[in-house]
mmCIF file of C-alpha atoms in Angstrom:
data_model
loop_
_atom_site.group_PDB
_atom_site.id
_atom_site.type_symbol
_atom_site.label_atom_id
_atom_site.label_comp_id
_atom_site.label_asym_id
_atom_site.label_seq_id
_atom_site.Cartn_x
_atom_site.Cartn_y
_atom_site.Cartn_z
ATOM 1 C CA UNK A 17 5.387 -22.764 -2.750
ATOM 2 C CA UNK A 18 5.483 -23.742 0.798
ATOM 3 C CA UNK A 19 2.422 -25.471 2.505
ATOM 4 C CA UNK A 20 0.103 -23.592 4.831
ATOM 5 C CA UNK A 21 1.874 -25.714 7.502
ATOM 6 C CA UNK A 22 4.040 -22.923 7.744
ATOM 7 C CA UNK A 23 1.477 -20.361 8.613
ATOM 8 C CA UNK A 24 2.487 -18.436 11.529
ATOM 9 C CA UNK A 25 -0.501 -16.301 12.358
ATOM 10 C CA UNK A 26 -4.267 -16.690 12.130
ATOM 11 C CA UNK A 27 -6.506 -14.076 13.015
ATOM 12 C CA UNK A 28 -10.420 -15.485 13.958
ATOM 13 C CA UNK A 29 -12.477 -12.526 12.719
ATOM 14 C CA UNK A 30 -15.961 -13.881 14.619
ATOM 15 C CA UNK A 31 -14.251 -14.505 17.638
ATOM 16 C CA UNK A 32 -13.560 -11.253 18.343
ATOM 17 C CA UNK A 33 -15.426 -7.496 19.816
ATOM 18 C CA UNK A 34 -16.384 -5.230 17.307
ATOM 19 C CA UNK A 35 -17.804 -2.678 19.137
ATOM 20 C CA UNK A 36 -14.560 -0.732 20.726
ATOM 21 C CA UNK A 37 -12.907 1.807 18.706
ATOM 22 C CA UNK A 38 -9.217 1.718 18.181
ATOM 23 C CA UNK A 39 -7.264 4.798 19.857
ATOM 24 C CA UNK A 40 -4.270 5.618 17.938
ATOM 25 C CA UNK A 41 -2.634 6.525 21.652
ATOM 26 C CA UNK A 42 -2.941 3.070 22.688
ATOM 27 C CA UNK A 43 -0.560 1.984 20.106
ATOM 28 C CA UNK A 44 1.636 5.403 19.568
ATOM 29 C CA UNK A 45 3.119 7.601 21.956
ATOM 30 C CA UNK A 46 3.486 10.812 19.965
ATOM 31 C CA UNK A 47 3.341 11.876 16.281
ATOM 32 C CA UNK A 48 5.963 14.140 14.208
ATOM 33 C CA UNK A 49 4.778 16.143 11.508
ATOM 34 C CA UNK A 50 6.253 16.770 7.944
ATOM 35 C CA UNK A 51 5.118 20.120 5.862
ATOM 36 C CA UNK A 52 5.928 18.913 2.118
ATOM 37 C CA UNK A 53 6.993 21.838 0.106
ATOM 38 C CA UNK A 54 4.710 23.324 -2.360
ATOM 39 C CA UNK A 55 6.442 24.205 -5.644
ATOM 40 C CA UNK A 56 5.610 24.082 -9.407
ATOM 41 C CA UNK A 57 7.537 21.441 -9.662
ATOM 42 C CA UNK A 58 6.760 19.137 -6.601
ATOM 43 C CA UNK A 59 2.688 19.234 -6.637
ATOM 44 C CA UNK A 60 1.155 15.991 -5.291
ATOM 45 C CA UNK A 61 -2.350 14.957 -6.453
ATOM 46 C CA UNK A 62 -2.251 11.793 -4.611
ATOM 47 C CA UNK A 63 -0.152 9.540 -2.725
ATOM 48 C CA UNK A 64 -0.233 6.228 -4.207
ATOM 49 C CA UNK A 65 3.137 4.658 -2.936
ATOM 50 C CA UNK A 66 5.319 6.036 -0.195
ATOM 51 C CA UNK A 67 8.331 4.871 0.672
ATOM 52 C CA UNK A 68 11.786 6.091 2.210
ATOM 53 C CA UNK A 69 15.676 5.775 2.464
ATOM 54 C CA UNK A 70 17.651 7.205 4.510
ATOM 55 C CA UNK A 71 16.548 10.664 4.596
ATOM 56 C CA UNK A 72 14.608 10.799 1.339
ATOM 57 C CA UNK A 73 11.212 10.381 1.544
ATOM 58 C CA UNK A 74 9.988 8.524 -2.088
ATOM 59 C CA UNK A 75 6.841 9.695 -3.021
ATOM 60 C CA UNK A 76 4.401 8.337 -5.922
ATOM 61 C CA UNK A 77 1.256 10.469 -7.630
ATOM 62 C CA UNK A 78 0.267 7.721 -11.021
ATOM 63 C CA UNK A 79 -2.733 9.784 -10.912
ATOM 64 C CA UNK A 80 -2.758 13.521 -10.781
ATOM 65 C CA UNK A 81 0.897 14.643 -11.345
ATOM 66 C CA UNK A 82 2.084 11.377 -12.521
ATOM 67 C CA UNK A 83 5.244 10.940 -11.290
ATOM 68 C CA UNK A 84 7.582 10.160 -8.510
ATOM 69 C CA UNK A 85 8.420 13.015 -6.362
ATOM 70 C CA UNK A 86 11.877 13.368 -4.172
ATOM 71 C CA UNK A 87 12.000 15.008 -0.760
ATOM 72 C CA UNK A 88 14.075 15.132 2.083
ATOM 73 C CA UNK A 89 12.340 14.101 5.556
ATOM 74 C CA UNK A 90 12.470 17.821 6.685
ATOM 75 C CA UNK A 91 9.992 18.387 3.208
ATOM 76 C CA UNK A 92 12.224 20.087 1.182
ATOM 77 C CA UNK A 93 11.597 19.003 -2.583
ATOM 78 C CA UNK A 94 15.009 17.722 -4.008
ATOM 79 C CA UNK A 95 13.992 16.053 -8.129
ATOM 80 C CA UNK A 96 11.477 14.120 -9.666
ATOM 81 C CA UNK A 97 12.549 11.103 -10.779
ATOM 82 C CA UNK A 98 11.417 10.430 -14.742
ATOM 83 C CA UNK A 99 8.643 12.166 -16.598
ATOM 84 C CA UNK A 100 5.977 11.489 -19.052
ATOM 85 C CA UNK A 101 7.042 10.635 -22.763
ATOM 86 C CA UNK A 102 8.008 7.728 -24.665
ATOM 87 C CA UNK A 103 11.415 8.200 -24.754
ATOM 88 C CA UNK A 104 14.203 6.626 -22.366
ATOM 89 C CA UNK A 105 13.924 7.235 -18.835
ATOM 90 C CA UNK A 106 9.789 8.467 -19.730
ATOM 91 C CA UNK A 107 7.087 6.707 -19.159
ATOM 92 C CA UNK A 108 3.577 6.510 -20.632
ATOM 93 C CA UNK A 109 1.831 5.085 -17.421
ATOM 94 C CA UNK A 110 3.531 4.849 -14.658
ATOM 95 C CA UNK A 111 1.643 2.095 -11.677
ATOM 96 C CA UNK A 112 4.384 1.287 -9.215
ATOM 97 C CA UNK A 113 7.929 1.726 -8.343
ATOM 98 C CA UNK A 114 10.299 -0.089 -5.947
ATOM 99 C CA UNK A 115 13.723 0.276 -4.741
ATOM 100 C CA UNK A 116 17.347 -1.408 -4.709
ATOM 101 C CA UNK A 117 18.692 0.776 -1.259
ATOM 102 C CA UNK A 118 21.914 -1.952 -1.631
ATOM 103 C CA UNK A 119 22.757 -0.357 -5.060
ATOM 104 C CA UNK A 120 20.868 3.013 -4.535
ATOM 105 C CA UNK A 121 18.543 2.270 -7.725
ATOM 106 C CA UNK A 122 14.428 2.946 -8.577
ATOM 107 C CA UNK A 123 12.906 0.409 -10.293
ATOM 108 C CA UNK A 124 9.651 2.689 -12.176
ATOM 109 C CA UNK A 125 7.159 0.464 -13.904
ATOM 110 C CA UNK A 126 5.253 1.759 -16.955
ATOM 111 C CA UNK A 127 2.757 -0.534 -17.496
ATOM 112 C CA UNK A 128 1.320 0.742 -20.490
ATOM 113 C CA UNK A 129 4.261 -0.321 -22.248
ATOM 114 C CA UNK A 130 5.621 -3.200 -19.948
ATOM 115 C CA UNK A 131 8.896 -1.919 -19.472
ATOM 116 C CA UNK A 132 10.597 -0.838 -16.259
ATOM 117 C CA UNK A 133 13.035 2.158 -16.183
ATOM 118 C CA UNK A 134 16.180 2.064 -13.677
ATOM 119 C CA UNK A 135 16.982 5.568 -11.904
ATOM 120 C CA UNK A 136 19.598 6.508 -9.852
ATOM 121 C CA UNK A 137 18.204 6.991 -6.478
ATOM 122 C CA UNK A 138 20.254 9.788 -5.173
ATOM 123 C CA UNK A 139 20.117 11.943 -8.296
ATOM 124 C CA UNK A 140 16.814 10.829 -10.121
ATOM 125 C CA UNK A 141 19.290 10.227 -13.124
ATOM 126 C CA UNK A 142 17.852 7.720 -15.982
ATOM 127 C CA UNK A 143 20.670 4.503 -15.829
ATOM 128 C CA UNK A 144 18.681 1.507 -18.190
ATOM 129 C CA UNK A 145 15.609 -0.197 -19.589
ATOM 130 C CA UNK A 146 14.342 -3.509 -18.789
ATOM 131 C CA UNK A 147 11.622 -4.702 -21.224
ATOM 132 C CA UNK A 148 8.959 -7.414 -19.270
ATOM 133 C CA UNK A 149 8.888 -10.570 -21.779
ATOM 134 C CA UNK A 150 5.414 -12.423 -21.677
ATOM 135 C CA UNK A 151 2.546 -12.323 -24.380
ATOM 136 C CA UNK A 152 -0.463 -12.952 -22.398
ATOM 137 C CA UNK A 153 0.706 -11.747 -18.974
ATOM 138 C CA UNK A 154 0.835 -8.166 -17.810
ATOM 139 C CA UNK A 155 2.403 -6.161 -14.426
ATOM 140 C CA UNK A 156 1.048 -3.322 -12.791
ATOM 141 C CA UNK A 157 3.131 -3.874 -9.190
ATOM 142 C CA UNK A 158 6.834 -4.746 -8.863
ATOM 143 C CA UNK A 159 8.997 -5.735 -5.855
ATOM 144 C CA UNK A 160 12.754 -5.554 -5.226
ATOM 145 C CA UNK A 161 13.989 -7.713 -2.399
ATOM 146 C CA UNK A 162 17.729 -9.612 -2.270
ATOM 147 C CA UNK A 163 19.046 -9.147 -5.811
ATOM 148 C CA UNK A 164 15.459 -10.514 -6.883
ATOM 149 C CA UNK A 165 12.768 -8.592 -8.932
ATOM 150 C CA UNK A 166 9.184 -9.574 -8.339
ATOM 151 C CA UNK A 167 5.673 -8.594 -10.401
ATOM 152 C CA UNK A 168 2.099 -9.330 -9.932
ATOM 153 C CA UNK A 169 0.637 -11.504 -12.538
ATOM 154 C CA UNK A 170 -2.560 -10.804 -14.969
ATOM 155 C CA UNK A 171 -3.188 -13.221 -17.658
ATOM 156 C CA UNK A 172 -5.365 -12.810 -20.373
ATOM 157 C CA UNK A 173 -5.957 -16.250 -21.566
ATOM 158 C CA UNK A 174 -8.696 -17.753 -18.798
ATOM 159 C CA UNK A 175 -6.461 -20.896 -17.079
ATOM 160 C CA UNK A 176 -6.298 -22.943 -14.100
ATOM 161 C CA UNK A 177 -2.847 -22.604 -14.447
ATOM 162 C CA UNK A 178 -2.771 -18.923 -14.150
ATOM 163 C CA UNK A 179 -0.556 -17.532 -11.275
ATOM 164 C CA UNK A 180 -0.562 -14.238 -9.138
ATOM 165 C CA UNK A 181 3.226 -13.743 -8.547
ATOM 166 C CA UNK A 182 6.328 -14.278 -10.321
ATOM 167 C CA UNK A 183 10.434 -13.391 -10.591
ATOM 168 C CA UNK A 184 12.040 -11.603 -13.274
ATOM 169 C CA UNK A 185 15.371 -11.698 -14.384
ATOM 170 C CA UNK A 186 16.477 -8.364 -14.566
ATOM 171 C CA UNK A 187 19.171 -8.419 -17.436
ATOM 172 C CA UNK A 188 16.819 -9.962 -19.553
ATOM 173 C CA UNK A 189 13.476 -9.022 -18.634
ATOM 174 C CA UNK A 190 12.196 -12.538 -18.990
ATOM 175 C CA UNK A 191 10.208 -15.044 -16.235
ATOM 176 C CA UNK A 192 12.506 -17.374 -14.192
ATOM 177 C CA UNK A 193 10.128 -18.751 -11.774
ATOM 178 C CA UNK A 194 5.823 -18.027 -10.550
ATOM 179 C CA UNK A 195 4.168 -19.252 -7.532
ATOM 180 C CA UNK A 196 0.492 -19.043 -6.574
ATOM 181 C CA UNK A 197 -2.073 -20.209 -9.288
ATOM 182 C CA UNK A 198 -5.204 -17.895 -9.141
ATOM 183 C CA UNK A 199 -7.424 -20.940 -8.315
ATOM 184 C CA UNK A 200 -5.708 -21.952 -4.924
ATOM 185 C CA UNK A 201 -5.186 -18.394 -3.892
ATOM 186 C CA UNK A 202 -7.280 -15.878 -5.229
ATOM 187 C CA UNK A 203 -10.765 -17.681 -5.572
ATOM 188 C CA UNK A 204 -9.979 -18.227 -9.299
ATOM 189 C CA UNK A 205 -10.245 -14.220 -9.913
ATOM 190 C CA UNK A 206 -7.404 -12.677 -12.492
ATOM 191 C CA UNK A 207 -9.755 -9.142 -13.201
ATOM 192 C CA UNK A 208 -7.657 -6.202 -13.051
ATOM 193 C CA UNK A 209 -8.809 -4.105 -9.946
ATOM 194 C CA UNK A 210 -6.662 -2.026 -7.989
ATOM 195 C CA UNK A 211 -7.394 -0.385 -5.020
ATOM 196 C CA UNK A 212 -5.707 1.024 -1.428
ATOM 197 C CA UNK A 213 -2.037 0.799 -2.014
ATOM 198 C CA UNK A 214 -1.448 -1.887 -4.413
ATOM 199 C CA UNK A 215 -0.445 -5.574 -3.977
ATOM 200 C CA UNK A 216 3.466 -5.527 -2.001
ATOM 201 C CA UNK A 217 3.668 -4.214 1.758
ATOM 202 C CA UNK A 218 6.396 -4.075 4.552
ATOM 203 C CA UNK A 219 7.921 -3.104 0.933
ATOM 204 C CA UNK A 220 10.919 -1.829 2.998
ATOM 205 C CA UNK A 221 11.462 -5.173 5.228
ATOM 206 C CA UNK A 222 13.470 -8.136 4.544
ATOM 207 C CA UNK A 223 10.216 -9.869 4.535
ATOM 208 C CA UNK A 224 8.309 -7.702 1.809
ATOM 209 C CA UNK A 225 4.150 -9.317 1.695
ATOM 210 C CA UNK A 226 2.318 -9.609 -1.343
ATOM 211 C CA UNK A 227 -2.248 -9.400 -1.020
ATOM 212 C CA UNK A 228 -4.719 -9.312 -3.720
ATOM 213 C CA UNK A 229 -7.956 -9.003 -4.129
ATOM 214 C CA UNK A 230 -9.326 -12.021 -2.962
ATOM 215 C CA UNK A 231 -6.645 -13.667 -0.534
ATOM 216 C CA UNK A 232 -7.600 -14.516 2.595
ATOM 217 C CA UNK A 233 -3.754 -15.150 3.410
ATOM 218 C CA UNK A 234 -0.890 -12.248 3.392
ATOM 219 C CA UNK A 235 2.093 -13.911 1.909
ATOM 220 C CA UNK A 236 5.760 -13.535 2.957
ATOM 221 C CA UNK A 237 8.826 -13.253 0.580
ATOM 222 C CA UNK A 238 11.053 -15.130 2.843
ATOM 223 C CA UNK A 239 14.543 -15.260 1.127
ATOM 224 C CA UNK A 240 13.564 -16.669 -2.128
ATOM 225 C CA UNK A 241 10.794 -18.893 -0.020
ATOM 226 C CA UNK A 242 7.042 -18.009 -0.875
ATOM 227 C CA UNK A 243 5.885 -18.465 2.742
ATOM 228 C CA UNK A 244 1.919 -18.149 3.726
ATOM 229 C CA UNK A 245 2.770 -15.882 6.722
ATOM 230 C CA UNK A 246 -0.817 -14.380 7.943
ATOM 231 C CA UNK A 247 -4.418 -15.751 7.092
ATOM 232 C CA UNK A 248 -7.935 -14.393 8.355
ATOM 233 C CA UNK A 249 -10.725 -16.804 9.175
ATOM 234 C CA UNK A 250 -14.399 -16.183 9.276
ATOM 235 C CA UNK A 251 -17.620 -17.759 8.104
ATOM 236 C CA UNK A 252 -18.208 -14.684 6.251
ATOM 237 C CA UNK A 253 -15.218 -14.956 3.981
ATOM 238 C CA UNK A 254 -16.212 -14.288 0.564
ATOM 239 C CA UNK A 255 -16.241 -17.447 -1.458
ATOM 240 C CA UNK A 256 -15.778 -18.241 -5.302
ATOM 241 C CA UNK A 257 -19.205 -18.763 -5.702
ATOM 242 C CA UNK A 258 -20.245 -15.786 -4.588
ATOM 243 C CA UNK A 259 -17.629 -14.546 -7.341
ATOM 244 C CA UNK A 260 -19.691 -16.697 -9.765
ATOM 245 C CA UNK A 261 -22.880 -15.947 -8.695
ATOM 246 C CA UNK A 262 -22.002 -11.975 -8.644
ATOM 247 C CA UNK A 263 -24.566 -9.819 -10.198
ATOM 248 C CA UNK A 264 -22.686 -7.845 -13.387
ATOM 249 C CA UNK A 265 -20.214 -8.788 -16.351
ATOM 250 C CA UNK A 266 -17.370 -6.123 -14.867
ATOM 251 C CA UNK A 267 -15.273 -6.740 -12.132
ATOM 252 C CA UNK A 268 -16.148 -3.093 -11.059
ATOM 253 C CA UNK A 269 -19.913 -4.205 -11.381
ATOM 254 C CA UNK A 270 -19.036 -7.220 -9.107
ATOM 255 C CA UNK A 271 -17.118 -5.565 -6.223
ATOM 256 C CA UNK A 272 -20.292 -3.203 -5.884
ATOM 257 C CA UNK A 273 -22.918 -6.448 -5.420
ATOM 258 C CA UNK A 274 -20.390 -7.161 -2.839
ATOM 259 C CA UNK A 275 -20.484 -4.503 -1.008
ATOM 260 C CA UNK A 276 -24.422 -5.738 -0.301
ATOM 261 C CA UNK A 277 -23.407 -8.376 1.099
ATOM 262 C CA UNK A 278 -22.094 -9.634 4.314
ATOM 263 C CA UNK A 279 -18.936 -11.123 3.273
ATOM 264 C CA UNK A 280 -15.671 -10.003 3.860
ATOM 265 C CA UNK A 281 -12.691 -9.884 1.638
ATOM 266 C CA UNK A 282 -10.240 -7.202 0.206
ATOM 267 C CA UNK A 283 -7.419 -7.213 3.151
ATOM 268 C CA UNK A 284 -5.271 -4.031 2.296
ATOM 269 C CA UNK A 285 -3.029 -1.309 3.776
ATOM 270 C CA UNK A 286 -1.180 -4.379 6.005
ATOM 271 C CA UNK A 287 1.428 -2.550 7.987
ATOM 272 C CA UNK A 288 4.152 -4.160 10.855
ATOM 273 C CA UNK A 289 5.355 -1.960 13.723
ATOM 274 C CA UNK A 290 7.177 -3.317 16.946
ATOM 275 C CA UNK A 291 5.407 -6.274 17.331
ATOM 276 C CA UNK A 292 2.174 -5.481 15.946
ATOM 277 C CA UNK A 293 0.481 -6.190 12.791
ATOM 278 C CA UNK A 294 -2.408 -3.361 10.788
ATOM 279 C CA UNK A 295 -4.953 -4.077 8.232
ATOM 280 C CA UNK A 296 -7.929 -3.336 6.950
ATOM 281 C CA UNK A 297 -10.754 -5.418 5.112
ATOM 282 C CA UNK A 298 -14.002 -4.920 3.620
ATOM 283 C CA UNK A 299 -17.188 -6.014 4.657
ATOM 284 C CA UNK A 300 -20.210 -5.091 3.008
ATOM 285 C CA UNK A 301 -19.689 -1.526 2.477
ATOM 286 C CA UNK A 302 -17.770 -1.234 5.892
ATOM 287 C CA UNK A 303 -13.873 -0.648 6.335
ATOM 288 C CA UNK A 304 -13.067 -2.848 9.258
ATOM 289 C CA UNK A 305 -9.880 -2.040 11.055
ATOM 290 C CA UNK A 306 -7.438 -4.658 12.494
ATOM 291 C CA UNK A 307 -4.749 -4.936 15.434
ATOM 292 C CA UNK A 308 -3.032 -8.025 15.805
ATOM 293 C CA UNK A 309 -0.098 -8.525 18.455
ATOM 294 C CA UNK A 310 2.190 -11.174 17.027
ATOM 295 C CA UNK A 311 3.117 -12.157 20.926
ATOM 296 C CA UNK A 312 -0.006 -12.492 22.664
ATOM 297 C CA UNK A 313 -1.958 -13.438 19.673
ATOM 298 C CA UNK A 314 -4.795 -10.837 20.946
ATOM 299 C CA UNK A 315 -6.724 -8.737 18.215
ATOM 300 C CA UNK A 316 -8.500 -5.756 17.974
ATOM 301 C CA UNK A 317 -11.355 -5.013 15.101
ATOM 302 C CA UNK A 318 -12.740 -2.288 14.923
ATOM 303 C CA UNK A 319 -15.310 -0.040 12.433
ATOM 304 C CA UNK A 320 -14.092 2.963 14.085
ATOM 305 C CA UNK A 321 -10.460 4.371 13.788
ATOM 306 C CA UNK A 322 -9.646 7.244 16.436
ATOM 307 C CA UNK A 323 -6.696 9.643 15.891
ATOM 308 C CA UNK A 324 -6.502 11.171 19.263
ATOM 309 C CA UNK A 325 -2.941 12.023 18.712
ATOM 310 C CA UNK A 326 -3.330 14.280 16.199
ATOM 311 C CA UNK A 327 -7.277 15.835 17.267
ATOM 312 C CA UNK A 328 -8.022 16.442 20.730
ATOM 313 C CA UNK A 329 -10.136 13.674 22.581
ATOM 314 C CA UNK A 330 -13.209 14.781 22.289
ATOM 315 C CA UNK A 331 -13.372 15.764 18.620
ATOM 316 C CA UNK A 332 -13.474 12.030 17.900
ATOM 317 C CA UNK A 333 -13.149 10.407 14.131
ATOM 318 C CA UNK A 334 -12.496 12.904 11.600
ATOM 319 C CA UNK A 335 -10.129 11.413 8.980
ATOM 320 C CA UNK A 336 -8.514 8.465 8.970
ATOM 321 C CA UNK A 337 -4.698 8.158 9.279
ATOM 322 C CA UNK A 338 -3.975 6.485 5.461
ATOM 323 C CA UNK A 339 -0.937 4.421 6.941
ATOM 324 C CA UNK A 340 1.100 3.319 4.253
ATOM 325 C CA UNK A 341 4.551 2.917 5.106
ATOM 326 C CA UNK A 342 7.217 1.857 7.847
ATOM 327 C CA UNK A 343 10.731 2.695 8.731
ATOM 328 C CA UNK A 344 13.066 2.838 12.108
ATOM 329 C CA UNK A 345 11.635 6.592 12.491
ATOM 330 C CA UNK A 346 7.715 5.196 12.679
ATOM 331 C CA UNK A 347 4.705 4.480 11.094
ATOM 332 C CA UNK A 348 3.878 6.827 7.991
ATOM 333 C CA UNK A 349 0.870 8.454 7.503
ATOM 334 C CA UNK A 350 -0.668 11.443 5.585
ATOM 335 C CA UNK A 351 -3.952 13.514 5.328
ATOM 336 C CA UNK A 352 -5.292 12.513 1.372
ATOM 337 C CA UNK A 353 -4.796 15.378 -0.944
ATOM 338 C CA UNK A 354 -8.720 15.148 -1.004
ATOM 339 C CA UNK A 355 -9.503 16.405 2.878
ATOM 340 C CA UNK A 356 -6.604 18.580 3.101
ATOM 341 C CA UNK A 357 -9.541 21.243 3.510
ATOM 342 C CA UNK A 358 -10.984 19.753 5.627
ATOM 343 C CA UNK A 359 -8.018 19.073 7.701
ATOM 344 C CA UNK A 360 -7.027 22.760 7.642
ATOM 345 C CA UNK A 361 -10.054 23.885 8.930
ATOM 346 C CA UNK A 362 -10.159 21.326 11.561
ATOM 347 C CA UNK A 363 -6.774 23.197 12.266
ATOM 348 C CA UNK A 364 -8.527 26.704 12.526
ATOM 349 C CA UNK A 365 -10.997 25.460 14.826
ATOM 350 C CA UNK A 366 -8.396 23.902 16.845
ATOM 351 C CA UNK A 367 -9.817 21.062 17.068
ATOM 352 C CA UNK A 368 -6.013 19.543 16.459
ATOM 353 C CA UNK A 369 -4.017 17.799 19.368
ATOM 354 C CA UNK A 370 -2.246 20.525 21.722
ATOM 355 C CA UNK A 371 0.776 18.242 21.248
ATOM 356 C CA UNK A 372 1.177 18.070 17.558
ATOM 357 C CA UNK A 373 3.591 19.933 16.235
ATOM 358 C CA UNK A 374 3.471 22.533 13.825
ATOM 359 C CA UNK A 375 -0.189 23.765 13.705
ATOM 360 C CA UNK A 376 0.521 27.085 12.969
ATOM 361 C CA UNK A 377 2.122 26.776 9.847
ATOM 362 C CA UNK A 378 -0.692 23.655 9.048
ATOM 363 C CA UNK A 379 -3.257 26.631 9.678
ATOM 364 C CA UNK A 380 -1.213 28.814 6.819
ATOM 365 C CA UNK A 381 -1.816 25.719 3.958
ATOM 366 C CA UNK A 382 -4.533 25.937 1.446
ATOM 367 C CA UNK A 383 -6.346 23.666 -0.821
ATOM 368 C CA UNK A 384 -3.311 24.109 -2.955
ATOM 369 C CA UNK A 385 -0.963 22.734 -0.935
ATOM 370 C CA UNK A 386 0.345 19.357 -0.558
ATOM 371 C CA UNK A 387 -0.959 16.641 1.554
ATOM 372 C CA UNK A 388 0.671 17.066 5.249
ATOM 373 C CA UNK A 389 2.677 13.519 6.504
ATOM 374 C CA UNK A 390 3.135 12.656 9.515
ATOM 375 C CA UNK A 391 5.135 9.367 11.305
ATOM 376 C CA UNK A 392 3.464 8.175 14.090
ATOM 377 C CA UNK A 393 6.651 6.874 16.845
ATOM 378 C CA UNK A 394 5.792 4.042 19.412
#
């Protein structure tokens, strides 16, 4: 693990405004919308992971239709990849997937049953099984970066010693190296608790970054290097004693004393764009919303998240944008399967931008339809 020496960017939370929103037009110049068919087949409950290549757009529902769901980036629905079952190339519980674009592979992991089933990428067709080796340490999150496989880390024996990341060796399934122990990074926390979009970002990059729960720091997977790339600093930073001294046995019990608090912690849906970092964090029961410029060094935080590019100006914060994913086309977004109502009648009301694109059919959609996407292009 490399020393914090190597920290490139540090973002002083109480040094900074609070009380400006953040206008999506200051940091996009126009927004493209994507209609994702509707079929039997290709019904999204939720988007958990999104991710693209080429011209496929990778799409991830562990929780409604539990599966991962192929379409092109005009929304045509091409295959799902896998299906539930025990059987090869089926999966129990599926919690994350990641992708080999060098060899056109999906990596899908099932973490009920530890194992991770290989897909072709272009056809969805099953190609192999890699079983995780471990007895006391369990993945939910995997990343695939350089001819390397990476997993988060859970342990169930309580240890110092426990660590937060670690590299598989995909023939055999089996550790071959694990950086971070839980007590230098994570405030000595190794609860399961997964929220936002899980624990890998700029999962496309060549510089994939790897959060959880309790991190202050975003870390960088730098070419094999472990590389502390992007920390926050407050006075309000939640502490490991206030993870000791947490009301409740649960973690879930815990994270909801925290939220009566004013600490911050929980950085999550990190995003890079141009030169421009996004992320949000909790604090108390408050989404905060960050802008960082990696040249200037200036930074934006904000409680209040305006999408003037897709309602008109004076509508003002209706749902947030859910940005989960980048690529040379943009910055991904989508409306959560949960407000597409509400999205459709802001639609009917036009309340929606004059400039977006496709309102009319977005006015046709239903409750039954899937979540819109959009990619915002700067």
């Amino acid at each position: 693990m490399t020393s914090n020496d190597d920290l490139r960017h540090i973002v002083d939370i109480d040094k900074i405004d609070k009380s400006q929103a953040v206008l999506l037009s200051t940091l996009f110049k126009r927004v493209k919308t994507i209609i994702l068919e509707s079929t039997e087949n290709s019904i999204i409950g939720r988007i958990n992971s999104l991710q693209t290549y080429k011209d496929l757009i990778i799409i991830m529902d562990k929780t409604i239709s539990k599966g991962i769901f192929v379409f092109d980036k005009s929304g045509k629905f091409l295959y799902k990849i896998g299906d539930n079952g025990q059987g090869p190339g089926e999966f129990v519980e599926i919690s994350d997937y990641t992708l080999d674009v060098k060899k056109e592979k999906v990596y899908v992991l099932d973490n009920q049953r530890q194992l991770i089933n290989v897909f072709n990428l272009l056809t969805g067709e099953f190609a192999e099984v890699i079983k995780l080796k471990g007895d006391y340490i369990r993945s939910f999150h995997l990343q695939f970066i350089e001819d390397c496989l990476y997993t988060d880390a859970y342990s169930w024996k309580k240890s110092e010693d426990n660590f937060l990341l670690r590299e598989i060796d995909i023939k055999t399934g089996s550790q071959i190296n694990c950086w971070m122990r839980n007590f230098d990074y994570n405030k000595n926390s190794s609860d399961l608790y997964f929220t936002g979009n899980g624990v890998f970002y700029s999962r496309n990059s060549i510089r994939p970054k790897f959060i959880q729960l309790f991190m202050d720091t975003v870390i960088s997977i730098d070419q094999g290097r472990i590389v502390p790339y992007l920390a926050i600093k407050s006075k309000k930073l939640l502490t490991e004693k206030d993870i000791e001294n947490a009301k409740g046995n649960s973690i879930d019990e815990k994270i909801s004393s925290f939220l009566t608090i004013d600490k911050i912690f929980h950085i999550e849906n990190f995003i890079e764009f141009g030169n421009k970092v996004y992320f949000e964090y909790r604090q108390k029961n408050m989404k905060n919303f960050v802008v960082y410029d990696i040249d200037t060094k200036k930074t934006i935080v904000s409680r209040r998240i305006i999408n003037d590019l897709i309602y008109k100006k004076h509508v003002g914060q209706i749902l947030l944008p859910h940005f989960c994913h980048v690529d040379n086309s943009g910055v991904y977004g989508y409306v959560h399967p949960m407000e597409m109502d509400k999205f459709i009648e802001s639609a009917k009301r036009n309340q929606l931008s004059d400039n977006l694109d496709k309102i009319k059919i977005i006015k046709s959609l239903d409750s039954n339809s899937n979540p819109v996407i959009f990619i915002y292009e700067n």
